[in-house]
Coordinates of C-alpha atoms and ligand atoms in Angstrom, one line a residue:
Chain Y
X212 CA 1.6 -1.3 20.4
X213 CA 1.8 -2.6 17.1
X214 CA -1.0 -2.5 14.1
X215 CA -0.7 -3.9 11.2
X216 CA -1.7 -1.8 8.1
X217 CA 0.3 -3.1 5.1
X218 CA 2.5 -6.5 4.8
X219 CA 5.7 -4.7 4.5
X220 CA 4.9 -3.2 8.4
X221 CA 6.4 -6.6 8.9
X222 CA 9.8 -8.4 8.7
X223 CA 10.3 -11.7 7.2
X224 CA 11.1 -12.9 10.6
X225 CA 7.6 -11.4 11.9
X226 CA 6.0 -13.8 9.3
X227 CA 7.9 -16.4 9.2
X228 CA 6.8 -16.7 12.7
X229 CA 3.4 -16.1 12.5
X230 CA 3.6 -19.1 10.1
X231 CA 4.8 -21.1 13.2
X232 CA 1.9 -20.2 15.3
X233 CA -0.6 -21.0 12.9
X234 CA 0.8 -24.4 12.1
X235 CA 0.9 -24.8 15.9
X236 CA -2.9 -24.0 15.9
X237 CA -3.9 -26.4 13.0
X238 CA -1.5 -29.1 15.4
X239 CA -3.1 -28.2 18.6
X240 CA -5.7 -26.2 18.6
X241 CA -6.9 -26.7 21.8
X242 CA -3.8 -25.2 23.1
X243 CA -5.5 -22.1 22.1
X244 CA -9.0 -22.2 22.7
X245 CA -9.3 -19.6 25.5
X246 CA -6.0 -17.6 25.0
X247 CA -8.5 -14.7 24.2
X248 CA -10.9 -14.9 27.4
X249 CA -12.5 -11.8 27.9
X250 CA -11.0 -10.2 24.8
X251 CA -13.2 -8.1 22.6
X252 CA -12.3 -7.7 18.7
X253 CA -14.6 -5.1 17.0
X254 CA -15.0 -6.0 13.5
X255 CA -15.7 -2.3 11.4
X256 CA -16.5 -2.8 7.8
X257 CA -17.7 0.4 6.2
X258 CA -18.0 -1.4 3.5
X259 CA -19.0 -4.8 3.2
X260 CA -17.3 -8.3 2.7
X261 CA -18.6 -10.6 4.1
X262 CA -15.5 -13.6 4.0
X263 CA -12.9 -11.5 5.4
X264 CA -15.4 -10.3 8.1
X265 CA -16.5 -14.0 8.8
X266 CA -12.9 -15.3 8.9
X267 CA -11.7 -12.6 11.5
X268 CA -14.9 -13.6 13.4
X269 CA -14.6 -17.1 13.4
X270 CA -10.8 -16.4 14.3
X271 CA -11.5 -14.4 17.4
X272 CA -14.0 -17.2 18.5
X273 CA -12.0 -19.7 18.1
X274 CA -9.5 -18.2 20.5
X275 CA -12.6 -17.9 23.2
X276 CA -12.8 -14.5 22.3
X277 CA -15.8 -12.1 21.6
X278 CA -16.7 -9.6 18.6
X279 CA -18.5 -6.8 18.3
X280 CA -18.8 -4.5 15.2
X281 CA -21.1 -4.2 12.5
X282 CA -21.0 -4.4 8.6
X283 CA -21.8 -1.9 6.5
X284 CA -21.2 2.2 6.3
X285 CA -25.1 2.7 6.7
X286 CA -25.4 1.2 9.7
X287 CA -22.5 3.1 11.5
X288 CA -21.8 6.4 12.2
X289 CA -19.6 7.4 9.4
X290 CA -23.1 7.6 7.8
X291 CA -24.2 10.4 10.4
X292 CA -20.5 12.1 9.2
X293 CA -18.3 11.1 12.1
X294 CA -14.9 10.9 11.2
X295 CA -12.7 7.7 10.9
X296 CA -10.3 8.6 14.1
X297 CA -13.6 9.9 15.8
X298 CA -15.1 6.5 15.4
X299 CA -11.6 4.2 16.7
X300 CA -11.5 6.4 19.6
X301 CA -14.8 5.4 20.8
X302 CA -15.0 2.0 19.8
X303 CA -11.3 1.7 21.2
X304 CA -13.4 2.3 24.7
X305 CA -15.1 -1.3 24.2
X306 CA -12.5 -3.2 22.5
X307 CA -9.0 -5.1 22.8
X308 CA -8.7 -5.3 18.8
X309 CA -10.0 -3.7 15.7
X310 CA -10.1 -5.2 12.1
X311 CA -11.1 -2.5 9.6
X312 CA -12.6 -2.3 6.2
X313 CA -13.2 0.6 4.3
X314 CA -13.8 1.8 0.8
X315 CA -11.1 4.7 1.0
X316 CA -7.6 4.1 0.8
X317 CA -5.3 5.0 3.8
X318 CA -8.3 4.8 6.0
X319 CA -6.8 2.2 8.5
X320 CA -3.6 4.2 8.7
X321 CA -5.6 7.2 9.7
X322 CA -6.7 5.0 11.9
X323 CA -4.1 3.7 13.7
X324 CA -2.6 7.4 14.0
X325 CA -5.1 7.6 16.9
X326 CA -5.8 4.7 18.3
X327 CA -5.6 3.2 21.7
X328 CA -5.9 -0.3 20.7
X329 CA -4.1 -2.7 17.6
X330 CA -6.2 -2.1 14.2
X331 CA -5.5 -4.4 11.4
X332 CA -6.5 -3.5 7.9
X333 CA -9.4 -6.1 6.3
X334 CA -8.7 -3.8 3.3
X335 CA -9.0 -0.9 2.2
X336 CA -10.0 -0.1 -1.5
X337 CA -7.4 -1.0 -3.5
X338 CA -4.7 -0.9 -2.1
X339 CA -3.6 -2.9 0.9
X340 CA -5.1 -6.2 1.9
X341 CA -2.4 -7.7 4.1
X342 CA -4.1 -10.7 5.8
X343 CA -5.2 -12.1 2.2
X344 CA -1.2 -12.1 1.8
X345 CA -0.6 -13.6 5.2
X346 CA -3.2 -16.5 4.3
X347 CA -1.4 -16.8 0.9
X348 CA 1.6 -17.1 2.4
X349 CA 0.5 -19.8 5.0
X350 CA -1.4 -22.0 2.1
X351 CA 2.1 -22.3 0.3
X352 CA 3.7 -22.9 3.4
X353 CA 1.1 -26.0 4.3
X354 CA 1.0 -27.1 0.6
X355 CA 4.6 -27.3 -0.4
X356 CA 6.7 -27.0 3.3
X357 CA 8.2 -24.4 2.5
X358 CA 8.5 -20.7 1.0
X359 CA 11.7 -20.6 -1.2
X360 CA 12.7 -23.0 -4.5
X361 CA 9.1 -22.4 -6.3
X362 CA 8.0 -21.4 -9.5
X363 CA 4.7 -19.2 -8.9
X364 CA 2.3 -18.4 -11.8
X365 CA 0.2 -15.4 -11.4
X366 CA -3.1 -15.5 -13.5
X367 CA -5.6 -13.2 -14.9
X368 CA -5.6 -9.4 -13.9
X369 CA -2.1 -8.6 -13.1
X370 CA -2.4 -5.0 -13.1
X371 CA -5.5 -4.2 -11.0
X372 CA -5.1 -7.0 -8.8
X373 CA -3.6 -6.0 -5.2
X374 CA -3.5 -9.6 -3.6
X375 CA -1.0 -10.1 -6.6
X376 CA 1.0 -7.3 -5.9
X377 CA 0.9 -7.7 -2.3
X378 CA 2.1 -11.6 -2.8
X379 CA 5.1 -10.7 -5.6
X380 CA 6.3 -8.3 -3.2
X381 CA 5.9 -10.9 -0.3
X382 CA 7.5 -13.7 -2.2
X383 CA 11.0 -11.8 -3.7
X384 CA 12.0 -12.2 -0.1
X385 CA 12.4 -15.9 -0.4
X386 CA 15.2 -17.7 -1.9
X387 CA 15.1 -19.1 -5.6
X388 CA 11.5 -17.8 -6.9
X389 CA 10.2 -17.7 -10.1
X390 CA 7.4 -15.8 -11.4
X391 CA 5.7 -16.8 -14.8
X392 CA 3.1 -14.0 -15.1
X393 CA 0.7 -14.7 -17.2
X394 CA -1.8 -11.9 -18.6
X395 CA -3.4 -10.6 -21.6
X396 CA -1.7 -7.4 -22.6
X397 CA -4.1 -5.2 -21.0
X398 CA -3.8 -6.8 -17.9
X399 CA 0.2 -6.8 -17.3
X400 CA 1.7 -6.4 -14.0
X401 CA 2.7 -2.5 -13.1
X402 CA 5.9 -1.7 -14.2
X403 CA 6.8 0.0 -10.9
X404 CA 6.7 -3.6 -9.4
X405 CA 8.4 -5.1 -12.5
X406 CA 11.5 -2.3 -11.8
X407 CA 10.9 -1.6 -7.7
X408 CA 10.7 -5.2 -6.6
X409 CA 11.2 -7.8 -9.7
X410 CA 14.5 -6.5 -11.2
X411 CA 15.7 -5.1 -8.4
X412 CA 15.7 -8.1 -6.1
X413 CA 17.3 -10.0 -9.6
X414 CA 14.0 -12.3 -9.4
X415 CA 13.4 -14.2 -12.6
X416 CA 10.3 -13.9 -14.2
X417 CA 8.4 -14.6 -17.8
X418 CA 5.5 -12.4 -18.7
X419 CA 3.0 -14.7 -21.2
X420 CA -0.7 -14.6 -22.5
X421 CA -0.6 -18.6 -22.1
X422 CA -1.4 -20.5 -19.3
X423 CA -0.9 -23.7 -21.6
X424 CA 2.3 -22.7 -23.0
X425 CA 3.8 -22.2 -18.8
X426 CA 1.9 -24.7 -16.8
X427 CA 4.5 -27.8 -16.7
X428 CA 6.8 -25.8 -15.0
X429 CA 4.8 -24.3 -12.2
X430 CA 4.6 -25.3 -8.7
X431 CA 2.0 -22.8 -7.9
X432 CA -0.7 -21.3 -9.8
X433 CA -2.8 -18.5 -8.5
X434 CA -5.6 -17.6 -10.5
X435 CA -7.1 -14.2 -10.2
X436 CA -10.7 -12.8 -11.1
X437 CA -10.9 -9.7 -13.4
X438 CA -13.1 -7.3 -11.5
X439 CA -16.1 -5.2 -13.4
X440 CA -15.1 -2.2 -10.7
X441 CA -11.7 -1.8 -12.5
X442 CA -13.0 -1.2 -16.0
X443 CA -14.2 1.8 -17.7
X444 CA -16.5 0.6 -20.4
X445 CA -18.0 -2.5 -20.3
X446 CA -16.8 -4.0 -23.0
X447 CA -13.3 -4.2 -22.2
X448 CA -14.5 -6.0 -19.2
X449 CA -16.6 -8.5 -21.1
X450 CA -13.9 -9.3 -23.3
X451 CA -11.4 -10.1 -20.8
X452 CA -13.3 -11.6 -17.9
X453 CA -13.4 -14.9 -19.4
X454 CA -10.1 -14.8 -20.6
X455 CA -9.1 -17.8 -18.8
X456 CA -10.7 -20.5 -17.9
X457 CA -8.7 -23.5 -15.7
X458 CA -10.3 -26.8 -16.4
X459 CA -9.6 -30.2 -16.4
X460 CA -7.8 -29.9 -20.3
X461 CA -5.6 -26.9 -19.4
X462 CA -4.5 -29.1 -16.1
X463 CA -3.1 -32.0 -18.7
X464 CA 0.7 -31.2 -18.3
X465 CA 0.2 -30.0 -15.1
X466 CA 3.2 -31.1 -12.2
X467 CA 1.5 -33.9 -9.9
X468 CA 2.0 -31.6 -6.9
X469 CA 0.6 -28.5 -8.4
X470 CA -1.0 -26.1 -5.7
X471 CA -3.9 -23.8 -7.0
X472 CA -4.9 -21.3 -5.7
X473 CA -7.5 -18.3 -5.8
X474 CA -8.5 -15.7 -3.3
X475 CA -11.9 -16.0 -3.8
X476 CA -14.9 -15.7 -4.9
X477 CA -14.8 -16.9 -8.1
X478 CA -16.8 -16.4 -11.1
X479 CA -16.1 -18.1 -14.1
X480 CA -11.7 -18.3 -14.3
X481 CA -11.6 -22.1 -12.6
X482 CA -14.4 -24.3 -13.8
X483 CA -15.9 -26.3 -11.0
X484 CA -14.6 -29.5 -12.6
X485 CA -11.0 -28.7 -11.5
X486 CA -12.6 -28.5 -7.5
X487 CA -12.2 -32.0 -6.7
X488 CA -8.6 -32.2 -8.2
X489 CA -6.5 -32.4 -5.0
X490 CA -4.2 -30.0 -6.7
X491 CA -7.3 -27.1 -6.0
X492 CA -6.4 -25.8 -2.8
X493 CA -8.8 -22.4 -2.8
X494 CA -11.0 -24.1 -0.4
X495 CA -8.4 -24.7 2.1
X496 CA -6.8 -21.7 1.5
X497 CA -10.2 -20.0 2.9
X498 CA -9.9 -22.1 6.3
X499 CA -6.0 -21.2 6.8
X500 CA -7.1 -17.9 6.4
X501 CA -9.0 -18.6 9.7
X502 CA -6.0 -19.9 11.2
X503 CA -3.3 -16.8 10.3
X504 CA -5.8 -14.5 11.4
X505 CA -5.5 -15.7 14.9
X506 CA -1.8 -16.0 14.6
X507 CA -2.1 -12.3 14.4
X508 CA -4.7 -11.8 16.7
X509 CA -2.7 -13.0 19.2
X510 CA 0.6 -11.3 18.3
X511 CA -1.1 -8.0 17.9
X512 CA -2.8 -8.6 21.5
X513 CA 0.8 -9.9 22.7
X514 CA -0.3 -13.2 23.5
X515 CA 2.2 -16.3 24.5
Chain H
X44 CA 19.6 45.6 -7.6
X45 CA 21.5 42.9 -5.5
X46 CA 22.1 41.3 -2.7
X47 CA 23.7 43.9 -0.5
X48 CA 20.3 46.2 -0.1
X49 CA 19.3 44.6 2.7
X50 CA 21.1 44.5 6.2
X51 CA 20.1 41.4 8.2
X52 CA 18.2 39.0 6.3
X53 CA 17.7 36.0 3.9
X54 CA 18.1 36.6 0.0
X55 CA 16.6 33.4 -2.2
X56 CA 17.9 34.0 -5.1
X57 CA 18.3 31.7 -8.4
X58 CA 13.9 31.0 -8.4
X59 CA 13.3 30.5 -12.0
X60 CA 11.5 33.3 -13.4
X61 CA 7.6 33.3 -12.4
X62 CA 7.8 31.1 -9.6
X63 CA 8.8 33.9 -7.3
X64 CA 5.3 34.1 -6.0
X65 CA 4.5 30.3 -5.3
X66 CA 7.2 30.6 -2.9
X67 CA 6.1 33.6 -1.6
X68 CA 2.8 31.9 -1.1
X69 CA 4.5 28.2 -0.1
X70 CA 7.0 30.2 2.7
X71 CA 3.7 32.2 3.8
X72 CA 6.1 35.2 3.8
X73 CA 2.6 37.4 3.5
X74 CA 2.4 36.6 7.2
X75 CA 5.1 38.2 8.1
X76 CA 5.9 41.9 9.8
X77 CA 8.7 43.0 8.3
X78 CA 9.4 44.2 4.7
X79 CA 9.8 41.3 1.8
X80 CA 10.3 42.2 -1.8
X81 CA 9.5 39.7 -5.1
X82 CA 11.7 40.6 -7.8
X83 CA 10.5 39.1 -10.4
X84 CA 12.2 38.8 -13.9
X85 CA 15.6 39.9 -13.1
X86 CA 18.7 39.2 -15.4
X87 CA 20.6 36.4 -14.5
X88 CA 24.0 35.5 -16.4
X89 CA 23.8 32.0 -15.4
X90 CA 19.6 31.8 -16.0
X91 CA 18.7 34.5 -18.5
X92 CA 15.9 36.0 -16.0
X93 CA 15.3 35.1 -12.4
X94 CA 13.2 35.9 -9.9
X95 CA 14.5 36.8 -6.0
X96 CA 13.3 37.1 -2.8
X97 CA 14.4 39.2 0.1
X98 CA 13.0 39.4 3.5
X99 CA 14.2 42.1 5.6
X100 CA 14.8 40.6 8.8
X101 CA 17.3 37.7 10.5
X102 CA 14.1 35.2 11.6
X103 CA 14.6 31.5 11.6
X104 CA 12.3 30.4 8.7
X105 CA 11.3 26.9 7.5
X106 CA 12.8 26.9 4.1
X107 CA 12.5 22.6 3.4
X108 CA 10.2 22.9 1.1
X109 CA 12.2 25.0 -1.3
X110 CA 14.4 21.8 -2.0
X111 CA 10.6 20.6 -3.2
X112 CA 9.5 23.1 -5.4
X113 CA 13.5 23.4 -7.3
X114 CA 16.8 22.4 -5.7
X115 CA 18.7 25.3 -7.5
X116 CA 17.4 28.3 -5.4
X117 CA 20.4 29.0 -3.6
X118 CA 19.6 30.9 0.5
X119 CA 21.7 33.7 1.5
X120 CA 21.8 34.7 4.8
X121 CA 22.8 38.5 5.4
X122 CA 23.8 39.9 8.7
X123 CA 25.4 42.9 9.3
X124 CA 25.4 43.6 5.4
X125 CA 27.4 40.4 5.1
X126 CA 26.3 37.3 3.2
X127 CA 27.1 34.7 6.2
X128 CA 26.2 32.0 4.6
X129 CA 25.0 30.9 1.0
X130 CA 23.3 27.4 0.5
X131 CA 21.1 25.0 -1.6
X132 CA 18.2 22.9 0.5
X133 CA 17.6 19.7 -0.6
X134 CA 14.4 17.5 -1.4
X135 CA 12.4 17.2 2.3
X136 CA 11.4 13.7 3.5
X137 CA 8.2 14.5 4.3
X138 CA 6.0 17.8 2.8
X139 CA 2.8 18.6 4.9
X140 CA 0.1 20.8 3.2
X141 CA 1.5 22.1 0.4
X142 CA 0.3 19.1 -2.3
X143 CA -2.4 18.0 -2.5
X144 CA -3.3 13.9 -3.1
X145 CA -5.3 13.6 -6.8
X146 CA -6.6 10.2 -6.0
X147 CA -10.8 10.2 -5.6
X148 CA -10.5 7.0 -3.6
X149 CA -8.1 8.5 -1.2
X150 CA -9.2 9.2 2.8
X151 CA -8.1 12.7 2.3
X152 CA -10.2 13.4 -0.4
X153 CA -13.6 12.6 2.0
X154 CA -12.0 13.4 4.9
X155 CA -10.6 17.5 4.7
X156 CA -9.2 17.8 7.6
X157 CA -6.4 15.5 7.5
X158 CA -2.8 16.9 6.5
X159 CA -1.8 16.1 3.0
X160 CA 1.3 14.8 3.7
X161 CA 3.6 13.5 1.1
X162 CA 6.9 11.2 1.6
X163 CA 10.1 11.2 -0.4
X164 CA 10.1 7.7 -1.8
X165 CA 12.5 7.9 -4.8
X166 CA 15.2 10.9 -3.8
X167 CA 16.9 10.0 -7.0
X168 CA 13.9 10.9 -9.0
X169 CA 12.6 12.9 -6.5
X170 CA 9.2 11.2 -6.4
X171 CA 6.6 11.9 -3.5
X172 CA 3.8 9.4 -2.7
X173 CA 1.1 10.2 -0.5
X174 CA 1.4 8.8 2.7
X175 CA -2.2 7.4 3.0
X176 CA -2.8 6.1 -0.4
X177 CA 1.0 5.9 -2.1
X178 CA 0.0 7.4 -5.2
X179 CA 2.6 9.1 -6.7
X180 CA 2.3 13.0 -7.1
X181 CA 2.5 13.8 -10.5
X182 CA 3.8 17.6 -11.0
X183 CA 1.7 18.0 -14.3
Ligands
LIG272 ZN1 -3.7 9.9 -1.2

């Protein structure tokens, strides 16, 4: 049985494949419309988000599956005191699959130490958030064809940010990337990754406080909000959560076939003026999201 | 005093001076029923002072977690008043319960009962990361 807690738990291989699947839902989805018959995923967020949940939701339908769960720390029993393995145990009794949220980190992997069924991680804290990078992964995939020979620009809060972690340690797998990372100073990528994965997979990559100065160049751009949570006073936060804005002006030198992205939600770092631009692909990013999550649904539950 | 006081046993020897007792405590060598000495301060040509260790009786003890705490304590096993066999342990893969994870947003740190396991991720540097969050264990 496998689970799947962080992104490196699986091989390029493992991905790559999953890629296939998904593209082979979007082709034909009714190929898979009642692979999951009778299959219960239990969706536990002890903490809540609502996206992720809906997208693992939706998923699980969409493969003729059910779900069960529920979505916040209050209304389960971790509020009565039970423990996180106590809780998989049972709800491994009425379940096939389990995708888990929760505010402490390492939670999932506790988890999975004791589990009868598959658990995948919908998060937990700040550290791992693999399925964000598996539907990163799939939206370059769908918007360019392919995953190596691209220039990625990461935007906004490089240091906090784990989807931007998770995805620069993702991507220095692939062939010929680049990495323009642009930050204010404050906000630079970790020097572990810069030493553990940049320079030692001999990636290429420009740190910059301008997304003006670096945007001709990129084939991706991935803009990042700066999250209140991560910030000690307030002020810090105020001064750098509008740091950048995308709009229309910054998007003037801009490649033709530009993909942007965003995990979402947003608040102010893309101006909604950029959202009809077919270069903004944050909304379909959300729906392949959908679409990688069953990919894994059904490797997880070792499904054909 | 040296070495040769004791007839079947293990000697650590080379502990920096002081840290005798944290391995005392680390090995759980109070649990023991045979006699165990701390000599603490002793003078060392190569170290200036040292502290030793010996426990009077051949038993098969988990030493790994020496190679945590300081790779230059050298084990000396004595049997038959003879030193059979003298050696260094290096850094463990893996140290249960002995660290403890610092991070407040960490599972272990709402949830007690889970072993605080930490895992060699940088043998070089020797840098442990806690299995369930990956922060890195800071000795200070
Ligand atoms: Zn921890």
């Amino acid at each position: 049985m496998r689970h799947l807690i962080d992104i490196k738990d699986l091989s390029i291989q493992e991905i790559d494949e999953l890629i296939k699947v998904a593209n082979d839902i979007i082709a034909h989805p009714d190929k898979y419309s009642e692979k999951c018959h009778n299959k219960k995923l239990a969706t536990l967020f002890f903490e809540p988000s609502t996206r992720t949940r809906l997208s693992f939701e939706a998923a699980m339908m969409e493969l003729g599956g059910n779900v069960i769960g529920f979505s916040s720390a209050s209304s389960s029993s971790t509020a009565k005191g039970e423990s996180v393995s106590d809780t998989i145990r049972t709800v491994g009794c009425y379940s096939d699959i389990i995708a888990m949220r929760h505010p402490k980190e390492g939670a999932p992997l506790v988890a999975s130490i004791k589990s009868t069924v598959p658990i995948i991680n919908a998060g937990d804290g700040g550290h791992n958030h693999p399925t964000q990078t598996l539907t990163d992964l799939l939206t370059i995939y769908r918007e360019k064809q392919r995953l190596d020979n691209l220039t990625i620009g990461l935007c906004g809060d490089l240091k906090f940010g784990r989807t931007v972690h998770s995805l620069v340690t993702a991507m220095s797998q692939y062939k010929n990337i680049k990495f323009v990372l642009i930050s204010p100073e404050e906000l630079k990528i970790p020097e572990y990754l810069k030493e553990g994965v940049l320079e030692k997979n001999n990636i290429e990559y420009i740190q910059t406080d301008s997304i003006e100065d670096s945007i001709a160049k990129l084939d991706i751009l991935y803009m990042t909000r700066v999250q209140r949570e991560r910030f000690f006073n307030e002020e810090d936060y105020l001064r750098l959560k509008d740091y950048y804005i995308l709009d229309k002006e910054k998007l003037k030198n801009a490649k033709d076939d530009l993909c942007i992205m965003h995990p979402l939600p947003r608040v102010n770092e893309i101006s909604t003026e950029v959202d009809d631009d077919p270069r903004a692909a944050y909304f379909r990013q959300v729906r392949y999201g959908k679409y990688i999550r069953m990919a894994l649904i059904l490797k997880l539950l070792e499904i054909e | 005093m040296n070495i040769d006081s004791i007839k079947n046993g293990i000697v650590i020897d080379h502990i920096k001076a002081k840290n005798g007792l944290e391995i005392f405590n680390a090995l759980k060598l109070g649990e023991l029923d045979c006699s165990v000495a701390i000599i603490t301060n002793a003078k060392s040509k190569k170290m200036g002072r040292k502290d030793i260790i010996k426990i009077d009786k051949s038993i098969d003890l988990d030493l790994d977690i020496l190679g945590y705490i300081d790779e230059d304590i050298t084990i000396n096993i004595i049997k038959d008043d003879i030193r059979v066999d003298k050696y260094h342990v290096e850094a463990p893969k893996e140290i249960v319960n002995i660290i403890k994870c610092k991070n407040p947003r960490c599972i272990t740190s709402s949830e007690q009962e889970l072993d605080q396991i930490f895992v060699l991720t940088d043998k070089e540097n020797k840098k442990y990361r806690c299995k369930y969050c990956e922060t890195l264990y800071n000795q200070n």
